[in-house]
Coordinates of C-alpha atoms in Angstrom, one line a residue:
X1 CA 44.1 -3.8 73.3
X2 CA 43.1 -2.5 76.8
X3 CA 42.8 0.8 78.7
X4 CA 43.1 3.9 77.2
X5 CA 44.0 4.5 73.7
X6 CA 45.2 7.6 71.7
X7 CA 42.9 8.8 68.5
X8 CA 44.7 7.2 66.0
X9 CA 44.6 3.7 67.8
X10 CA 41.2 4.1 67.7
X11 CA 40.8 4.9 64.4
X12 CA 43.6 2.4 62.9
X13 CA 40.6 -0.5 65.2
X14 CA 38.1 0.7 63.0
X15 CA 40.1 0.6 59.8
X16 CA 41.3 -2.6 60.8
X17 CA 37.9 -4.5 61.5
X18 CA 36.7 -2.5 58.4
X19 CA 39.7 -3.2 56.2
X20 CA 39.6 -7.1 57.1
X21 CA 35.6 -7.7 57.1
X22 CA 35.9 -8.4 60.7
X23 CA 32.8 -6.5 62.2
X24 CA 30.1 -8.5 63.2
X25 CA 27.9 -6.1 64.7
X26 CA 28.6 -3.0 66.8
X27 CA 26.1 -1.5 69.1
X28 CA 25.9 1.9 70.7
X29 CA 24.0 3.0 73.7
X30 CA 24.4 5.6 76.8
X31 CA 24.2 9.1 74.2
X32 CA 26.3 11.5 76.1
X33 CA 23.9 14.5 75.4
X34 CA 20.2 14.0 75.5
X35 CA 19.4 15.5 72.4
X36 CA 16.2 14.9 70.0
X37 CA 18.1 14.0 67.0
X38 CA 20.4 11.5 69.2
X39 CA 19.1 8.1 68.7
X40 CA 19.1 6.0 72.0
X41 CA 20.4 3.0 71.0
X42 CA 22.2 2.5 67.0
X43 CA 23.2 -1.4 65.8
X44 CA 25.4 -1.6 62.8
X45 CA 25.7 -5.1 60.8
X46 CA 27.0 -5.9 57.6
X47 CA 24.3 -6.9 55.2
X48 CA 24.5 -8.6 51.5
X49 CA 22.6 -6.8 48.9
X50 CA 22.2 -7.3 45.3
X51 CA 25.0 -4.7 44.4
X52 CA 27.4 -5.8 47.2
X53 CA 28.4 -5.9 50.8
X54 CA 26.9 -3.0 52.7
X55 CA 26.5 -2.1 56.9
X56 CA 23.0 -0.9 58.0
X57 CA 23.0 1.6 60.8
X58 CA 19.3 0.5 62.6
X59 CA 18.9 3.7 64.8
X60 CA 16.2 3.8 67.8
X61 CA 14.7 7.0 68.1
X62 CA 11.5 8.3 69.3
X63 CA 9.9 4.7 69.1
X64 CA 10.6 4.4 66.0
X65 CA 13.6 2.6 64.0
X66 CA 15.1 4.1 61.3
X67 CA 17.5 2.1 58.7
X68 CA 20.1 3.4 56.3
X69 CA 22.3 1.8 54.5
X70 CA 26.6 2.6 54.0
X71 CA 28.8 1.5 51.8
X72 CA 32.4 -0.1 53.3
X73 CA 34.1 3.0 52.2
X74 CA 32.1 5.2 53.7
X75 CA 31.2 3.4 57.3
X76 CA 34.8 3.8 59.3
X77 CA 34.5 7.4 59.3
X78 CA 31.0 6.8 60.7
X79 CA 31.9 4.7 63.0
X80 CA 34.4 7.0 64.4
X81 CA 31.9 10.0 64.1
X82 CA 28.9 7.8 65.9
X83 CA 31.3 7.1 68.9
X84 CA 31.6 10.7 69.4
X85 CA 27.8 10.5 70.4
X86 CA 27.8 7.6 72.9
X87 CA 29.0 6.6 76.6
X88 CA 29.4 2.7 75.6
X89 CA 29.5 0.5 72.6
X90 CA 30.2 -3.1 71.8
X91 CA 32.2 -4.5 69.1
X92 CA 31.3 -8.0 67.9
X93 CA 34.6 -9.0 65.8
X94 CA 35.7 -12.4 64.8
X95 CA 37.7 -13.3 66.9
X96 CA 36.7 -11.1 70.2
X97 CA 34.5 -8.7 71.7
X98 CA 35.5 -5.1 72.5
X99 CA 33.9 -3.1 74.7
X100 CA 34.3 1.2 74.2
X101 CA 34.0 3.6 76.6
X102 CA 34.1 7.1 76.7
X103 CA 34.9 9.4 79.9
X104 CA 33.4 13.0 80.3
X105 CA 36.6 14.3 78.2
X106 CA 35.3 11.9 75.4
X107 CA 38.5 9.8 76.1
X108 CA 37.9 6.5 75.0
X109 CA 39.3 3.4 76.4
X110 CA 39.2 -0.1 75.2
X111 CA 38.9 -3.5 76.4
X112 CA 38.9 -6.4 74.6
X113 CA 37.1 -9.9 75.7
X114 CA 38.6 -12.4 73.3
X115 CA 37.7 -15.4 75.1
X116 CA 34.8 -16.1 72.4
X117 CA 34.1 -18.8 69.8
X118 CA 36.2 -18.0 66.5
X119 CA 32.9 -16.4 64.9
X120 CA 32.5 -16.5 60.9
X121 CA 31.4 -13.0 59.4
X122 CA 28.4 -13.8 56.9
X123 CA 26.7 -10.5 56.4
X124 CA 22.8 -11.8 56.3
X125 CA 21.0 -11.9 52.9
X126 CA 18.8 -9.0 53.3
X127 CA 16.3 -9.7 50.6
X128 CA 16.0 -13.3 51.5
X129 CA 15.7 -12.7 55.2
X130 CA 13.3 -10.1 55.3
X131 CA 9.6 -9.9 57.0
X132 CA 7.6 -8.1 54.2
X133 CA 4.7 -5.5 55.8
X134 CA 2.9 -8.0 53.1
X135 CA 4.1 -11.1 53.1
X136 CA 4.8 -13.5 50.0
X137 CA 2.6 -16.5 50.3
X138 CA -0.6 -14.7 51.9
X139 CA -3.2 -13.8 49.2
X140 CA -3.9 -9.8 49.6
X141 CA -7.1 -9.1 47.6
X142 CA -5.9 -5.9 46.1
X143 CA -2.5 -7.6 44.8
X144 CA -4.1 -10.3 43.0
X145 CA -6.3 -7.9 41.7
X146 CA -3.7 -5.9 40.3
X147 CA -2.0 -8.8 38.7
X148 CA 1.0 -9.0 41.4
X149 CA 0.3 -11.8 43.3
X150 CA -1.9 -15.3 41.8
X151 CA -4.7 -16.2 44.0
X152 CA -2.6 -18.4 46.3
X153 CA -0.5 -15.5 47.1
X154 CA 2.6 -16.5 45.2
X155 CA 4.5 -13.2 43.7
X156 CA 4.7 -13.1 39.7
X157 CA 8.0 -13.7 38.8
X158 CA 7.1 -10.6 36.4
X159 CA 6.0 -8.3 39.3
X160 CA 8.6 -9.2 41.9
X161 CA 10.6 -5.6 41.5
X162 CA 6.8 -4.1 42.0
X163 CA 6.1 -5.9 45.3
X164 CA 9.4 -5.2 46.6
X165 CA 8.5 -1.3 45.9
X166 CA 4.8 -1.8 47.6
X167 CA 6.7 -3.5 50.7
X168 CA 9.5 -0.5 50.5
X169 CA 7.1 2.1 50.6
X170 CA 4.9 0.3 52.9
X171 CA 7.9 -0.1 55.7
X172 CA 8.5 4.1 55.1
X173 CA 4.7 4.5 55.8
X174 CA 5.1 1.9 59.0
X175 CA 7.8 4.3 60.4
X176 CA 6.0 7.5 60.4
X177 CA 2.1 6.2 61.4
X178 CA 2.8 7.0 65.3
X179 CA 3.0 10.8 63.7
X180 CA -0.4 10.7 62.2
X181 CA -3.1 12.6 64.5
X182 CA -5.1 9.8 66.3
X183 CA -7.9 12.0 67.6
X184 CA -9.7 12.4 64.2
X185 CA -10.3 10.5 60.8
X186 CA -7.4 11.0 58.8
X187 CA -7.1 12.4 55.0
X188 CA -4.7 11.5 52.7
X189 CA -4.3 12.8 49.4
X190 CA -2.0 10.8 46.7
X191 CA -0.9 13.3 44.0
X192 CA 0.0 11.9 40.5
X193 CA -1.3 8.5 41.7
X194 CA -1.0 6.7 38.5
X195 CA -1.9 3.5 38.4
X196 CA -2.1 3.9 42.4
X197 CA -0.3 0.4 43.4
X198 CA 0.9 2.0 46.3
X199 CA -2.5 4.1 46.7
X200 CA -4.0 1.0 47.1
X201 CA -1.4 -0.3 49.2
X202 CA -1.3 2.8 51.6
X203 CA -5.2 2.0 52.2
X204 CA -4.7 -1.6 52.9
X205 CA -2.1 -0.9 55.6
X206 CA -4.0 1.9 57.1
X207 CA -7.6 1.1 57.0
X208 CA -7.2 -2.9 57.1
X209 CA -4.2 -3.7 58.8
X210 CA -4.1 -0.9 61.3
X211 CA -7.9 0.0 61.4
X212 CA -7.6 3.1 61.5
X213 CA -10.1 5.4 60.2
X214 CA -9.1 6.5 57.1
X215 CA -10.0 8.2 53.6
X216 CA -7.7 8.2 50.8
X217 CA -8.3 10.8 47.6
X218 CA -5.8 9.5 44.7
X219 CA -5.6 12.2 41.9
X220 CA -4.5 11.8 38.3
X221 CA -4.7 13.5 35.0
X222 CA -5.2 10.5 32.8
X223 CA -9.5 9.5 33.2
X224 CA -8.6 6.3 31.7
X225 CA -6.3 4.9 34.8
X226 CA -8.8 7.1 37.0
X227 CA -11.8 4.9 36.0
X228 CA -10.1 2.0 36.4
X229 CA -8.6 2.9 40.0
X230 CA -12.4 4.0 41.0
X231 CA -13.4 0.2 39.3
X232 CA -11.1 -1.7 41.5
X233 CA -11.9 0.5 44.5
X234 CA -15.3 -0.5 44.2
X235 CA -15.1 -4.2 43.7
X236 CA -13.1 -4.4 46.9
X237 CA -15.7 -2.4 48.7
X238 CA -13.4 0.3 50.1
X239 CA -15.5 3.2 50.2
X240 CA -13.1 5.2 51.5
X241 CA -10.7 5.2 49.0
X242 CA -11.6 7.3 46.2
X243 CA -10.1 8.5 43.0
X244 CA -10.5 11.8 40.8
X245 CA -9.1 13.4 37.7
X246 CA -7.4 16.8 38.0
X247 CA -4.7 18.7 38.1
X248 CA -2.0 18.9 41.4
X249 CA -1.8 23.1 41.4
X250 CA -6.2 23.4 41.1
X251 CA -7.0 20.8 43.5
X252 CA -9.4 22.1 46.1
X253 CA -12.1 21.5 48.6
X254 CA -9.7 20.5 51.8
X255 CA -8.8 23.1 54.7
X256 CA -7.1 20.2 56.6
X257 CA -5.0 17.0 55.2
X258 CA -2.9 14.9 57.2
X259 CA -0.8 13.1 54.9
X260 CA 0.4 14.0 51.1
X261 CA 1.8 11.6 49.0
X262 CA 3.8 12.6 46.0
X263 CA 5.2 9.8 43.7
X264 CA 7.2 10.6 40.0
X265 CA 5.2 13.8 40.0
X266 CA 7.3 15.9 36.6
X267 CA 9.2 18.4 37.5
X268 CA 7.2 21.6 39.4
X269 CA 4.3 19.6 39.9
X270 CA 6.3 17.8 42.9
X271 CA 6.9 21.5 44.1
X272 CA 3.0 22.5 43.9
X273 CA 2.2 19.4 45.9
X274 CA 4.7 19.9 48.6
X275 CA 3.3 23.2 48.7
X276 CA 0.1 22.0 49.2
X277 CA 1.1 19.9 51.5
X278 CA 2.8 22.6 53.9
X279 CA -0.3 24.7 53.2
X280 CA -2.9 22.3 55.3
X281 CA 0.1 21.5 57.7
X282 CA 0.0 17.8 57.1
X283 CA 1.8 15.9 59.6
X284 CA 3.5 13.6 57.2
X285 CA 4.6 14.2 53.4
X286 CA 6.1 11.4 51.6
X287 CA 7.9 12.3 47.9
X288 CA 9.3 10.5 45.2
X289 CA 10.1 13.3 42.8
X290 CA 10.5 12.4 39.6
X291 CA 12.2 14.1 36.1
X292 CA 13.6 17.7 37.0
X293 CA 14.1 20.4 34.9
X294 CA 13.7 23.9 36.4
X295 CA 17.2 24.5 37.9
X296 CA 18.9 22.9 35.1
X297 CA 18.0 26.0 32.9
X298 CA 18.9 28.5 35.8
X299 CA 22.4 27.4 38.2
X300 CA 24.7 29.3 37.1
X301 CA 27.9 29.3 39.0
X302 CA 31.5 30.0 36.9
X303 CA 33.4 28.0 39.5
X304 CA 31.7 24.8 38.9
X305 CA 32.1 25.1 35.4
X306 CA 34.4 22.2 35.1
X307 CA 31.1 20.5 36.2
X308 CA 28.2 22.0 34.7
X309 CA 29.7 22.4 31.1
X310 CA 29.0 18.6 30.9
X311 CA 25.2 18.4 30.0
X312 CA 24.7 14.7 32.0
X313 CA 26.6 15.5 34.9
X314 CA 24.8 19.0 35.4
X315 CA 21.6 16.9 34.8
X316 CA 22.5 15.0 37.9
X317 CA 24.0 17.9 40.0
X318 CA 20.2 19.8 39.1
X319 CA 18.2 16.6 40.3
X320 CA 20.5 16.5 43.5
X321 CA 20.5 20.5 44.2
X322 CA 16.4 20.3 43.9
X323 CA 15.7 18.0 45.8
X324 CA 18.4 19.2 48.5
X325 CA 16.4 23.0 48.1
X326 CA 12.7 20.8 49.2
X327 CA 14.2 19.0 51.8
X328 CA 15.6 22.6 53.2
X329 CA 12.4 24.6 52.5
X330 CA 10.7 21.7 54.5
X331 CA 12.5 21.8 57.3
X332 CA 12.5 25.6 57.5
X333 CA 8.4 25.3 57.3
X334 CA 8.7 23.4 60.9
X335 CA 9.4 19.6 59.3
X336 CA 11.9 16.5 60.1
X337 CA 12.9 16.0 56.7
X338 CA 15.2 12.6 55.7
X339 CA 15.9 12.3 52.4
X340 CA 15.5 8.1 51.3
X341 CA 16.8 5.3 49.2
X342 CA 13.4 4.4 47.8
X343 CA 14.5 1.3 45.7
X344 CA 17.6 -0.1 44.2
X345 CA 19.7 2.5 42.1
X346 CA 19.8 -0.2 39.2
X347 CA 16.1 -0.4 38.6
X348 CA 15.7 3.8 38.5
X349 CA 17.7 6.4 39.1
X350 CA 14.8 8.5 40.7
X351 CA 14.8 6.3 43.5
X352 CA 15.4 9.4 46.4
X353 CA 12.0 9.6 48.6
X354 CA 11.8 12.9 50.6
X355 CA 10.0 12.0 54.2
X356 CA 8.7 15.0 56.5
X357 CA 7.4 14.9 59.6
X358 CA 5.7 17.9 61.2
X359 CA 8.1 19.1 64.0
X360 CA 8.2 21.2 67.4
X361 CA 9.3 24.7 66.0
X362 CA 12.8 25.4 66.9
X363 CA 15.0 28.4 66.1
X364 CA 16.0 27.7 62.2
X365 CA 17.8 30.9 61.7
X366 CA 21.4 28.6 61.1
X367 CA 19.4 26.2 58.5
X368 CA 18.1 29.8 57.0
X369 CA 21.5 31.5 56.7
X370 CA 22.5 28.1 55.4
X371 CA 19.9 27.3 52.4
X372 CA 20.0 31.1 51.2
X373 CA 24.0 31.1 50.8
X374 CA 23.5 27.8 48.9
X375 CA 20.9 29.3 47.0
X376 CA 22.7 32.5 46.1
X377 CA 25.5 30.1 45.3
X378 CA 24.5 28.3 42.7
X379 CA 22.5 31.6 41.0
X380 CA 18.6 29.4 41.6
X381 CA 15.1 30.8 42.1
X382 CA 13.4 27.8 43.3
X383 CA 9.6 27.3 42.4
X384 CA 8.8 26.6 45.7
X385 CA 10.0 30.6 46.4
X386 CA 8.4 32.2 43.5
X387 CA 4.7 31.0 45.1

């Protein structure tokens, strides 16, 4: 295939290389529109994970990279839709190499290099192949402390899914640090922080790793895992990392906090953090919420009553409408909200993170109109509102 090619050419390629597991790797440069939200460069490859074949979208933006991963059925459409963004791309298939390009029309023409090696397609392993922020093998103090790694460094077979998660949460963090104020020492505040694996984690990466100066508040309701937190945080001599017992909606005593972290906070009490957080105009807010109730009493909507008159699936529907209502309150409070896979669906199914960065302020009165029709929708007087 060479020259210029109709629509549905184009789109029967992608099915094709899609259909037959051909793809290799495509990558996509030139945006034909310099826009923020346009990455400047996006590589998709098939990767292997635990619940099947998958292609990660690694997009370049901002000097930051930004992953997400799309299941085969979803990826030809998205191929086709990311094209519509670039002036070049490159298709790595099997058996050739196919260079796009698009005119000032958005015409696209083809031309296909197919004097290359016959190439096998093995999507990588990604779990095996990946570069942990903490590597297996190299004792970290605070994980041996915690019982995740021995003191050679080796993972506990029992803890593996909980260093995965540290590593997961740690690479989110990773992305988001060149958003973090560098002119100041920063504060951090952990709400719900549990038994504060990733608290602890968060400070080694920041204050050890990084060096950057730092102080971390972690904040629980149970004294019992506060007292041990605080134990730990002394025996490793991180005076900067400190832990108190209280409750999300009293916490006081800070004009100013540059990061919030939210993780499995119950229902509301995720809303009264992010609140919080948009109150002191933190520059990054990370949340994992956890169960949610409120809207599950209130949506009311007789045309989706094939849907909600079955108590798990308007369980599921709730979780999904709340946490699409924060990520739209966030962004309309002047953030760049993504919403996350966290971990793998089969070890929770509260495994959405919600990450918002503080953004220029741009005219939201679309993404307004937007949320409130939604809103009015599905009957739903959001917490968040009512404050």
């Amino acid at each position: 295939m060479n020259g210029k090619v109709q629509p549905e050419e184009w789109v029967h390629f992608i099915e094709r290389i899609v259909a037959e597991e051909q793809l290799i790797q495509a990558s996509f440069s030139a945006p034909r529109r310099k826009e923020e939200d346009t990455p400047v460069k996006l590589t998709v490859r098939p990767i292997k994970l635990k619940n099947g074949l998958f292609y990660q979208f690694e997009r370049h933006q901002s000097n930051k990279v930004f992953h997400e991963n799309i299941t085969p059925e979803q990826v030809g459409e998205q191929l086709q839709s990311v094209m519509e963004q670039y002036k070049q791309a490159l298709f790595k298939i099997t058996d050739a190499d196919v260079q796009v390009l698009a005119n000032k029309k958005g015409k696209l023409s083809l031309i296909t290099h197919s004097k290359v090696s016959k190439r096998e397609n093995i999507p990588q392993e990604h779990n095996r192949n990946k570069t942990y922020v903490l590597p297996e093998g190299e004792p970290v103090p605070f994980l041996f402390a915690l019982g995740v790694m021995n003191a050679e460094g080796r993972v506990i077979k029992a803890k593996y899914d909980k260093f995965r998660q540290i590593n997961r949460f740690l690479e989110m963090v990773s992305d988001v640090i060149p958003d973090l104020p560098r002119d100041k020492p920063l504060t951090i505040v952990d709400f719900g922080c549990g038994k504060s694996y990733l608290t602890f984690a968060l400070y080694h990466l920041l204050a050890i790793k990084e060096k950057l100066p730092v102080r971390i508040i972690g904040l629980d309701l149970k004294q019992d895992v506060i007292e041990t937190c605080s134990k730990l945080a002394r025996e490793l001599e991180w005076d900067n990392l400190t832990f108190s017992v209280g409750d999300i909606s009293n916490f006081e005593g800070y004009t100013s906090v540059d990061m919030v972290v939210t993780l499995h906070a119950c229902d509301t009490a995720t809303d009264a953090a992010l609140l919080k957080a948009i109150g002191w105009e933190a520059s990054v807010i990370l949340s994992v919420p956890c169960c949610q109730h409120e809207l599950f009493r209130q949506i009311s909507q007789p045309i989706l009553k094939p849907l909600l008159k079955h108590g798990i699936l308007k369980e599921r529907f709730s979780a999904l409408v709340t946490d699409a209502i924060r990520a739209n309150l966030l962004e309309l409070a002047g953030y760049r909200t993504q919403l996350l896979e966290f971990i793998d669906m089969e070890h929770t199914p509260k495994n959405i993170l919600i990450r918002a960065v503080k953004a220029r302020k741009t005219d939201l009165e679309e993404v307004k109109q937007e949320y409130v029709k939604f809103r009015d929708f599905l009957g739903v007087s959001p917490f968040m509102e009512k404050q």
